[in-house]
Short mmCIF file of C-alpha atoms in Angstrom, two decimals:
data_model
loop_
_atom_site.label_atom_id
_atom_site.label_comp_id
_atom_site.label_asym_id
_atom_site.label_seq_id
_atom_site.Cartn_x
_atom_site.Cartn_y
_atom_site.Cartn_z
CA MET A 1 5.25 -96.20 42.09
CA PRO A 2 1.79 -97.17 43.41
CA PHE A 3 0.37 -95.18 46.29
CA TRP A 4 0.00 -98.23 48.52
CA ASN A 5 3.56 -99.52 48.34
CA GLU A 6 5.06 -101.91 50.85
CA LYS A 7 6.48 -99.19 53.10
CA ARG A 8 3.17 -97.35 53.43
CA VAL A 9 1.34 -100.61 54.19
CA GLN A 10 3.80 -101.41 56.98
CA GLU A 11 3.45 -97.91 58.43
CA PHE A 12 -0.36 -98.17 58.34
CA VAL A 13 -0.37 -101.57 60.07
CA SER A 14 2.12 -100.54 62.75
CA GLY A 15 0.22 -97.29 63.36
CA LEU A 16 -3.06 -99.19 63.65
CA GLY A 17 -1.46 -101.55 66.15
CA LYS A 18 -0.12 -98.68 68.27
CA GLY A 19 -3.52 -97.04 68.18
CA VAL A 20 -5.16 -100.23 69.44
CA GLN A 21 -2.57 -100.72 72.15
CA GLY A 22 -3.08 -97.17 73.41
CA ALA A 23 -6.88 -97.25 73.24
CA THR A 24 -9.16 -97.89 76.19
CA LEU A 25 -11.49 -100.89 76.31
CA GLU A 26 -14.48 -98.67 75.57
CA GLU A 27 -12.76 -97.17 72.54
CA PHE A 28 -11.74 -100.59 71.27
CA LEU A 29 -15.27 -102.01 71.66
CA GLY A 30 -16.69 -98.92 69.99
CA PHE A 31 -14.30 -99.40 67.09
CA LEU A 32 -15.35 -103.04 66.68
CA ALA A 33 -19.04 -102.13 66.92
CA GLY A 34 -18.61 -99.47 64.26
CA LEU A 35 -16.73 -101.89 62.02
CA LEU A 36 -19.44 -104.55 62.40
CA LEU A 37 -22.11 -101.95 61.73
CA VAL A 38 -20.40 -100.91 58.51
CA ILE A 39 -20.06 -104.55 57.39
CA PHE A 40 -23.73 -105.23 58.23
CA LEU A 41 -24.80 -102.11 56.35
CA ILE A 42 -22.81 -103.16 53.27
CA VAL A 43 -24.28 -106.68 53.33
CA TRP A 44 -27.81 -105.33 53.84
CA LEU A 45 -27.48 -102.88 50.97
CA GLN A 46 -26.07 -105.61 48.72
CA ARG A 47 -28.92 -108.01 49.54
CA ARG A 48 -31.46 -105.25 49.04
CA SER A 49 -29.93 -104.45 45.67
CA ASP A 50 -29.95 -108.14 44.68
CA HIS A 51 -33.57 -108.50 45.79
CA ALA A 52 -34.56 -105.44 43.76
CA LYS A 53 -32.79 -106.81 40.70
CA GLN A 54 -34.45 -110.22 41.09
CA LYS A 55 -37.86 -108.60 41.51
CA SER A 56 -37.26 -106.48 38.44
CA SER A 57 -36.19 -109.56 36.46
CA ARG A 58 -39.27 -111.50 37.59
CA GLU A 59 -41.60 -108.65 36.69
CA ARG A 60 -39.91 -108.19 33.31
CA SER A 61 -40.12 -111.92 32.57
CA ARG A 62 -43.78 -112.04 33.62
CA ALA A 63 -44.58 -109.03 31.41
CA LEU A 64 -42.88 -110.69 28.42
CA PHE A 65 -44.70 -113.94 29.22
CA GLU A 66 -48.09 -112.19 29.32
CA GLY A 67 -47.25 -110.37 26.09
CA GLU A 68 -46.48 -113.65 24.34
CA LEU A 69 -49.79 -115.13 25.53
CA GLU A 70 -51.73 -112.18 24.15
CA GLU A 71 -49.80 -112.10 20.88
CA ARG A 72 -50.22 -115.81 20.12
CA THR A 73 -53.96 -115.95 20.91
CA LEU A 74 -53.77 -119.47 22.31
CA PRO A 75 -56.91 -121.38 23.33
CA PRO A 76 -57.82 -121.35 27.05
CA SER A 77 -56.55 -124.91 27.57
CA ALA A 78 -53.15 -124.00 26.13
CA ILE A 79 -52.99 -120.85 28.27
CA ARG A 80 -53.65 -122.96 31.38
CA LEU A 81 -50.82 -125.31 30.40
CA MET A 82 -48.44 -122.39 29.91
CA GLU A 83 -49.44 -120.99 33.30
CA ASP A 84 -48.79 -124.40 34.86
CA LEU A 85 -45.35 -124.50 33.25
CA ALA A 86 -44.62 -120.96 34.47
CA HIS A 87 -45.73 -121.93 38.00
CA ALA A 88 -43.42 -124.96 37.92
CA MET A 89 -40.55 -122.65 36.97
CA GLU A 90 -41.43 -120.25 39.78
CA GLN A 91 -41.38 -123.16 42.23
CA ALA A 92 -37.88 -123.98 40.96
CA ASN A 93 -36.74 -120.35 41.54
CA ARG A 94 -36.57 -119.64 37.83
CA ALA A 95 -39.35 -117.08 37.63
CA PHE A 96 -36.98 -114.61 35.96
CA GLU A 97 -36.97 -116.64 32.71
CA ILE A 98 -40.52 -117.92 32.28
CA HIS A 99 -40.75 -115.95 29.02
CA ARG A 100 -38.20 -118.36 27.52
CA LEU A 101 -40.83 -121.11 27.51
CA PHE A 102 -41.94 -119.74 24.13
CA ARG A 103 -38.43 -119.88 22.66
CA ASP A 104 -36.35 -122.61 24.32
CA PRO A 105 -37.37 -126.25 23.52
CA SER A 106 -35.07 -127.71 26.18
CA LEU A 107 -36.60 -125.49 28.87
CA PHE A 108 -40.10 -126.45 27.74
CA ASP A 109 -39.18 -130.15 27.77
CA ARG A 110 -37.64 -130.00 31.24
CA PHE A 111 -40.65 -128.49 32.99
CA ALA A 112 -43.14 -130.39 30.83
CA GLY A 113 -41.45 -133.51 32.19
CA LEU A 114 -42.07 -132.31 35.76
CA LEU A 115 -45.75 -131.73 35.05
CA ILE A 116 -46.08 -135.13 33.39
CA GLU A 117 -44.49 -136.81 36.43
CA GLU A 118 -47.19 -135.21 38.60
CA ASP A 119 -50.06 -135.88 36.18
CA ALA A 120 -49.62 -138.36 33.32
CA GLU A 121 -52.81 -137.04 31.69
CA LEU A 122 -50.87 -133.92 30.68
CA ARG A 123 -48.50 -135.79 28.34
CA ARG A 124 -50.78 -135.56 25.31
CA PRO A 125 -51.86 -131.88 25.63
CA LEU A 126 -48.27 -130.80 26.29
CA ARG A 127 -47.07 -132.80 23.30
CA LEU A 128 -49.69 -131.14 21.11
CA LEU A 129 -48.86 -127.69 22.50
CA LYS A 130 -45.16 -127.85 21.71
CA PRO A 131 -45.41 -127.68 17.87
CA ILE A 132 -48.07 -124.95 18.19
CA LEU A 133 -45.40 -122.83 19.88
CA GLY A 134 -42.94 -123.64 17.09
CA LEU A 135 -40.64 -125.70 19.34
CA GLY A 136 -40.60 -128.90 17.28
CA HIS A 137 -42.10 -132.30 18.02
CA GLY A 138 -41.63 -134.76 20.85
CA PHE A 139 -39.89 -134.37 24.20
CA SER A 140 -36.18 -134.70 24.75
CA GLY A 141 -35.33 -136.42 28.02
CA ILE A 142 -38.83 -137.96 28.17
CA SER A 143 -39.39 -141.49 26.96
CA GLN A 144 -41.51 -141.53 23.84
CA SER A 145 -44.76 -143.38 24.38
CA THR A 146 -47.60 -144.84 22.37
CA GLU A 147 -49.72 -142.27 24.22
CA GLU A 148 -48.48 -139.79 21.62
CA LEU A 149 -50.31 -141.51 18.75
CA ASN A 150 -53.26 -139.48 17.47
CA PRO A 151 -56.66 -140.87 16.43
CA GLY A 152 -56.62 -141.82 12.76
CA GLU A 153 -52.90 -142.61 12.58
CA ARG A 154 -52.00 -145.84 10.82
CA LEU A 155 -49.99 -148.60 12.46
CA SER A 156 -49.33 -152.34 12.16
CA VAL A 157 -49.90 -154.97 14.83
CA ARG A 158 -48.11 -158.30 14.51
CA PRO A 159 -48.45 -161.24 16.91
CA ALA A 160 -45.35 -163.35 17.50
CA GLU A 161 -44.60 -165.68 14.60
CA SER A 162 -47.47 -164.32 12.52
CA ILE A 163 -48.13 -161.70 9.87
CA ALA A 164 -48.81 -158.03 10.54
CA MET A 165 -52.28 -156.54 10.30
CA GLU A 166 -53.00 -152.89 9.48
CA PHE A 167 -54.89 -150.82 12.07
CA ARG A 168 -55.87 -147.23 12.76
CA VAL A 169 -55.94 -145.48 16.11
CA LEU A 170 -59.54 -145.25 17.33
CA SER A 171 -58.89 -143.56 20.68
CA ASN A 172 -55.99 -143.02 23.04
CA ASP A 173 -55.82 -142.24 26.74
CA VAL A 174 -53.57 -142.89 29.70
CA GLN A 175 -55.07 -146.34 30.31
CA SER A 176 -54.74 -147.88 26.84
CA LEU A 177 -54.50 -147.48 23.08
CA ARG A 178 -57.58 -148.60 21.13
CA VAL A 179 -57.09 -149.47 17.47
CA PHE A 180 -59.47 -150.81 14.83
CA SER A 181 -59.15 -152.55 11.50
CA GLU A 182 -61.31 -153.68 8.61
CA ASP A 183 -58.48 -155.84 7.31
CA GLN A 184 -59.80 -159.28 6.34
CA THR A 185 -56.44 -160.99 6.88
CA PRO A 186 -57.04 -164.18 8.89
CA VAL A 187 -55.01 -163.21 11.98
CA LEU A 188 -55.97 -164.66 15.36
CA PHE A 189 -55.58 -162.36 18.38
CA LYS A 190 -56.04 -163.41 22.00
CA ASN A 191 -56.33 -161.53 25.28
CA GLY A 192 -52.93 -161.11 26.90
CA MET A 193 -51.10 -161.91 23.66
CA PRO A 194 -47.80 -160.02 23.18
CA VAL A 195 -47.67 -158.11 19.89
CA GLU A 196 -45.25 -155.89 18.00
CA VAL A 197 -46.60 -152.46 17.08
CA THR A 198 -44.96 -150.40 14.32
CA TRP A 199 -45.74 -147.05 12.74
CA GLU A 200 -43.94 -144.44 10.67
CA SER A 201 -43.68 -140.74 11.46
CA ARG A 202 -41.65 -138.12 9.57
CA GLY A 203 -39.59 -140.76 7.82
CA VAL A 204 -38.72 -142.65 11.01
CA LEU A 205 -39.97 -146.18 11.70
CA HIS A 206 -41.07 -146.68 15.31
CA ILE A 207 -41.20 -150.18 16.82
CA CYS A 208 -42.40 -151.23 20.27
CA GLN A 209 -43.64 -154.30 22.12
CA SER A 210 -47.14 -154.25 23.57
CA ARG A 211 -49.79 -156.63 24.90
CA ILE A 212 -53.48 -157.05 24.07
CA MET A 213 -55.52 -155.99 27.10
CA LYS A 214 -58.94 -156.57 25.55
CA ILE A 215 -60.52 -157.63 22.25
CA GLU A 216 -63.67 -155.97 21.03
CA SER A 217 -65.68 -156.47 17.89
CA GLU A 218 -68.41 -154.60 16.10
CA ARG A 219 -70.52 -155.13 13.03
CA ALA A 220 -69.69 -152.83 10.12
CA SER A 221 -72.82 -151.09 8.87
CA ALA A 222 -73.18 -149.54 5.45
CA SER A 223 -72.02 -146.22 6.88
CA HIS A 224 -69.13 -147.90 8.75
CA SER A 225 -70.58 -146.92 12.11
CA THR A 226 -68.26 -147.41 15.07
CA ASP A 227 -70.97 -148.13 17.69
CA LEU A 228 -69.98 -151.30 19.50
CA THR A 229 -72.23 -154.35 19.39
CA PRO A 230 -71.27 -156.58 22.36
CA ALA A 231 -70.25 -160.05 21.29
CA GLY A 232 -72.69 -161.58 23.79
CA GLU A 233 -75.64 -160.15 21.86
CA SER A 234 -74.83 -162.13 18.77
CA ALA A 235 -77.52 -164.63 17.90
CA ASN A 236 -75.04 -166.92 16.20
CA PRO A 237 -72.67 -168.69 18.63
CA SER A 238 -69.98 -168.98 15.98
CA GLU A 239 -70.02 -165.20 15.50
CA ALA A 240 -69.65 -164.65 19.24
CA GLU A 241 -66.79 -167.10 19.26
CA GLN A 242 -65.07 -165.20 16.45
CA ALA A 243 -65.54 -161.87 18.23
CA ASN A 244 -64.09 -163.17 21.50
CA SER A 245 -61.06 -164.61 19.74
CA GLY A 246 -60.50 -161.44 17.74
CA ARG A 247 -60.54 -163.18 14.37
CA VAL A 248 -61.65 -160.90 11.54
CA ALA A 249 -64.99 -162.00 10.12
CA ASP A 250 -66.88 -160.70 7.10
CA GLY A 251 -68.67 -157.45 7.87
CA ARG A 252 -66.90 -156.87 11.20
CA PHE A 253 -64.30 -154.51 12.59
CA THR A 254 -61.59 -155.85 14.84
CA ILE A 255 -60.91 -153.53 17.77
CA LEU A 256 -57.95 -154.14 20.07
CA GLN A 257 -57.22 -152.44 23.35
CA LEU A 258 -53.42 -152.34 23.66
CA GLN A 259 -51.15 -151.72 26.60
CA HIS A 260 -49.05 -148.57 26.30
CA SER A 261 -45.31 -148.85 25.79
CA GLU A 262 -42.57 -146.30 26.46
CA GLU A 263 -39.73 -148.43 25.07
CA ILE A 264 -39.78 -147.22 21.49
CA GLN A 265 -37.09 -148.17 19.00
CA ARG A 266 -36.56 -145.66 16.22
CA GLN A 267 -35.13 -146.69 12.85
CA HIS A 268 -34.38 -143.98 10.31
CA ARG A 269 -35.55 -144.88 6.86
CA ARG A 270 -33.60 -143.99 3.78
CA GLY A 271 -35.25 -141.50 1.47
CA PHE A 272 -34.69 -138.27 3.43
CA VAL A 273 -34.10 -135.25 1.24
CA ARG A 274 -30.38 -134.43 1.24
CA CYS A 275 -28.42 -131.44 0.04
CA ALA A 276 -24.82 -130.30 -0.34
CA SER A 277 -23.52 -128.32 2.62
CA ASP A 278 -20.41 -126.89 4.25
CA LEU A 279 -21.43 -127.18 7.90
CA PRO A 280 -18.70 -127.34 10.54
CA ALA A 281 -19.10 -130.02 13.17
CA ILE A 282 -17.26 -131.71 16.02
CA LEU A 283 -17.26 -135.51 15.85
CA ALA A 284 -15.97 -137.23 18.98
CA GLY A 285 -13.80 -134.19 19.74
CA HIS A 286 -12.42 -133.81 16.19
CA SER A 287 -13.36 -130.95 13.87
CA ILE A 288 -14.91 -132.08 10.58
CA LEU A 289 -16.73 -130.52 7.64
CA ILE A 290 -20.14 -131.92 6.64
CA THR A 291 -20.39 -131.90 2.85
CA ASN A 292 -23.86 -133.47 2.55
CA ILE A 293 -26.71 -133.64 5.07
CA GLY A 294 -30.32 -134.79 5.42
CA GLY A 295 -32.79 -135.85 8.08
CA GLY A 296 -31.27 -139.32 8.34
CA GLY A 297 -27.57 -138.48 8.54
CA PHE A 298 -24.65 -136.78 6.83
CA ALA A 299 -21.47 -137.31 4.83
CA THR A 300 -18.04 -135.83 5.50
CA GLU A 301 -14.92 -135.38 3.46
CA ARG A 302 -12.31 -138.10 3.79
CA LEU A 303 -10.06 -137.62 6.78
CA PRO A 304 -6.59 -139.23 6.40
CA GLY A 305 -5.96 -139.41 10.13
CA ILE A 306 -9.38 -140.59 11.21
CA PRO A 307 -9.15 -143.10 14.10
CA GLU A 308 -10.13 -146.67 13.32
CA SER A 309 -12.76 -146.55 16.10
CA TYR A 310 -14.73 -144.00 14.05
CA VAL A 311 -15.50 -146.52 11.33
CA GLN A 312 -16.95 -149.29 13.47
CA LYS A 313 -20.67 -149.70 12.94
CA GLU A 314 -21.32 -150.77 16.52
CA THR A 315 -19.84 -147.56 17.95
CA ALA A 316 -22.06 -144.52 18.56
CA LEU A 317 -20.12 -141.25 18.38
CA PRO A 318 -21.10 -137.92 20.00
CA CYS A 319 -21.46 -135.14 17.46
CA ARG A 320 -22.16 -131.38 17.50
CA ILE A 321 -23.29 -129.71 14.27
CA GLN A 322 -23.23 -125.93 13.86
CA MET A 323 -26.17 -124.52 11.89
CA GLY A 324 -25.86 -120.76 11.99
CA LYS A 325 -25.89 -119.72 15.65
CA VAL A 326 -27.39 -123.04 16.79
CA TRP A 327 -25.42 -126.12 17.83
CA ILE A 328 -27.23 -129.43 17.35
CA GLU A 329 -26.28 -132.15 19.82
CA CYS A 330 -26.66 -135.73 18.59
CA SER A 331 -24.94 -139.09 18.31
CA VAL A 332 -24.17 -140.83 15.04
CA ARG A 333 -23.09 -144.23 13.78
CA PHE A 334 -20.76 -144.99 10.87
CA ILE A 335 -22.53 -146.47 7.82
CA GLN A 336 -20.00 -146.74 4.99
CA SER A 337 -17.08 -145.05 3.27
CA SER A 338 -16.78 -144.02 -0.36
CA GLU A 339 -14.37 -142.18 -2.61
CA VAL A 340 -15.74 -138.82 -1.51
CA GLY A 341 -15.81 -139.44 2.23
CA PHE A 342 -17.49 -141.12 5.18
CA HIS A 343 -21.21 -141.54 5.74
CA PHE A 344 -22.89 -141.45 9.15
CA ALA A 345 -26.51 -142.00 10.26
CA PHE A 346 -28.13 -140.28 13.22
CA GLU A 347 -28.37 -142.64 16.18
CA ARG A 348 -29.99 -140.20 18.61
CA ILE A 349 -31.23 -136.73 17.75
CA ARG A 350 -33.97 -134.54 19.15
CA PRO A 351 -37.03 -134.42 16.88
CA GLY A 352 -36.92 -130.62 16.81
CA ASP A 353 -33.30 -130.68 15.66
CA GLN A 354 -34.10 -133.28 13.01
CA ASP A 355 -36.91 -131.05 11.76
CA ARG A 356 -34.44 -128.15 11.57
CA ILE A 357 -32.08 -130.24 9.42
CA ILE A 358 -34.91 -131.35 7.13
CA HIS A 359 -36.02 -127.72 6.73
CA PHE A 360 -32.42 -126.73 5.99
CA ALA A 361 -32.16 -129.39 3.26
CA LEU A 362 -35.51 -128.48 1.70
CA SER A 363 -34.66 -124.76 1.72
CA ASN A 364 -31.28 -125.35 0.07
CA LEU A 365 -32.80 -127.55 -2.63
CA SER A 366 -35.50 -124.96 -3.27
CA ARG A 367 -32.89 -122.21 -3.70
CA GLU A 368 -30.84 -124.40 -6.04
CA SER A 369 -33.88 -125.14 -8.22
CA ASN A 370 -34.67 -121.43 -8.50
#
C-alpha cells in the first residue's frame, strides 16, 4: 500500500483546512508569503540553472567552432564568412550549435540564405566555401542562379528559333553574366533579345531563359588578348555595324552581357555510374528495397501490390533513402518497368545528397573490381 493513500490525503487536507480556519490573519498572510517565497526561490534557482547551462553550451560551441577554424586553416575571407554565419545563428538564439556549421549542410544552407538575402554579393563566396568545408555543392532551399557559374565554364546560348552558339564565362557578378565566344557560326544577336542558356554540371543539364543586356566585341590578337576594342573606334563602318549587331566576324570575339536567371530547369542525363545495392527506402509511405542506384535514379524489385498511381510518369513521389545512418530526402518520377522491377529517376534531390550517391556507386564498383 503506498504511503500517500486516499485516507491519508483526506486527513492531510482536512487538517490543513482546520489549521487555516483556526489561524489568525497574520498567521495566514505569513503562510502565504512563505509559500510565495518558496515558489519564487524555486523558479529563480531553475532559471539560474538554465542560464548556466545555456552559457556553458554557448561557450562549448564557440570553443569547438574556434577549434574547427584553427584546424582547417581557412583563408581570411572564408573565416570572415564563417564568423558572419555564426553571428547570424547567435542573432537567431542558436549560439549553442554554431560548431555544427562545419558538419550540417542544411544548417549551413539555412543561414547562408539569410546572409544572401541581406547581401546578394555573398552568394558566390558562400557557394565556393561550402564544398571546401566538405558539405557538398549548391544550396538547398535557395534558388539556383546563373551567378554560380565560374569563369571558364562552357555554356551554350541560343536565340529563339535559331541555332545554339558555344560560349565561355568571361566574368560573373551580381549585375550580369559576361560570356565570350570565338565561334564563327553566323548567329545574329541583338540587345534585349531573349535567349536560352544551357550548361552541364556533374552529369545534369541546366536550362534557363535569359536576355541580352549588352553586346560587346573585340578583335582577337595573335595571343587571343581579351582587351576590349570599342566598336566606335573601328575605321570600317561595316565592322562597327557587325560589332553592334553581335554577328561573329573573322578575327573577332563575340562578348555578350546576359541577365541573370534564378529559374533553372535541371534535367538528369543518362550515363551516371550505377551499382547493385540493397538500400532500404520509403517511397510515398511504402517500404521498398533499392536493388540498383546511381546519381540519376534507382531501380526497385517488383512490388505486386504497388498502387497504379506510382507508375504514372507525370506524378512526382516523395522518397526517403537510407544510406548508413543518413536518410536522403528526395522526390522521384517513374520511368519504366522491366522484368526485374521498376525504374525511377530523381526529380528533386539536394546536390550534396546526389554527390553522396555517386560516391557510393563509385566506391561499390571499385570494391567489386578489386
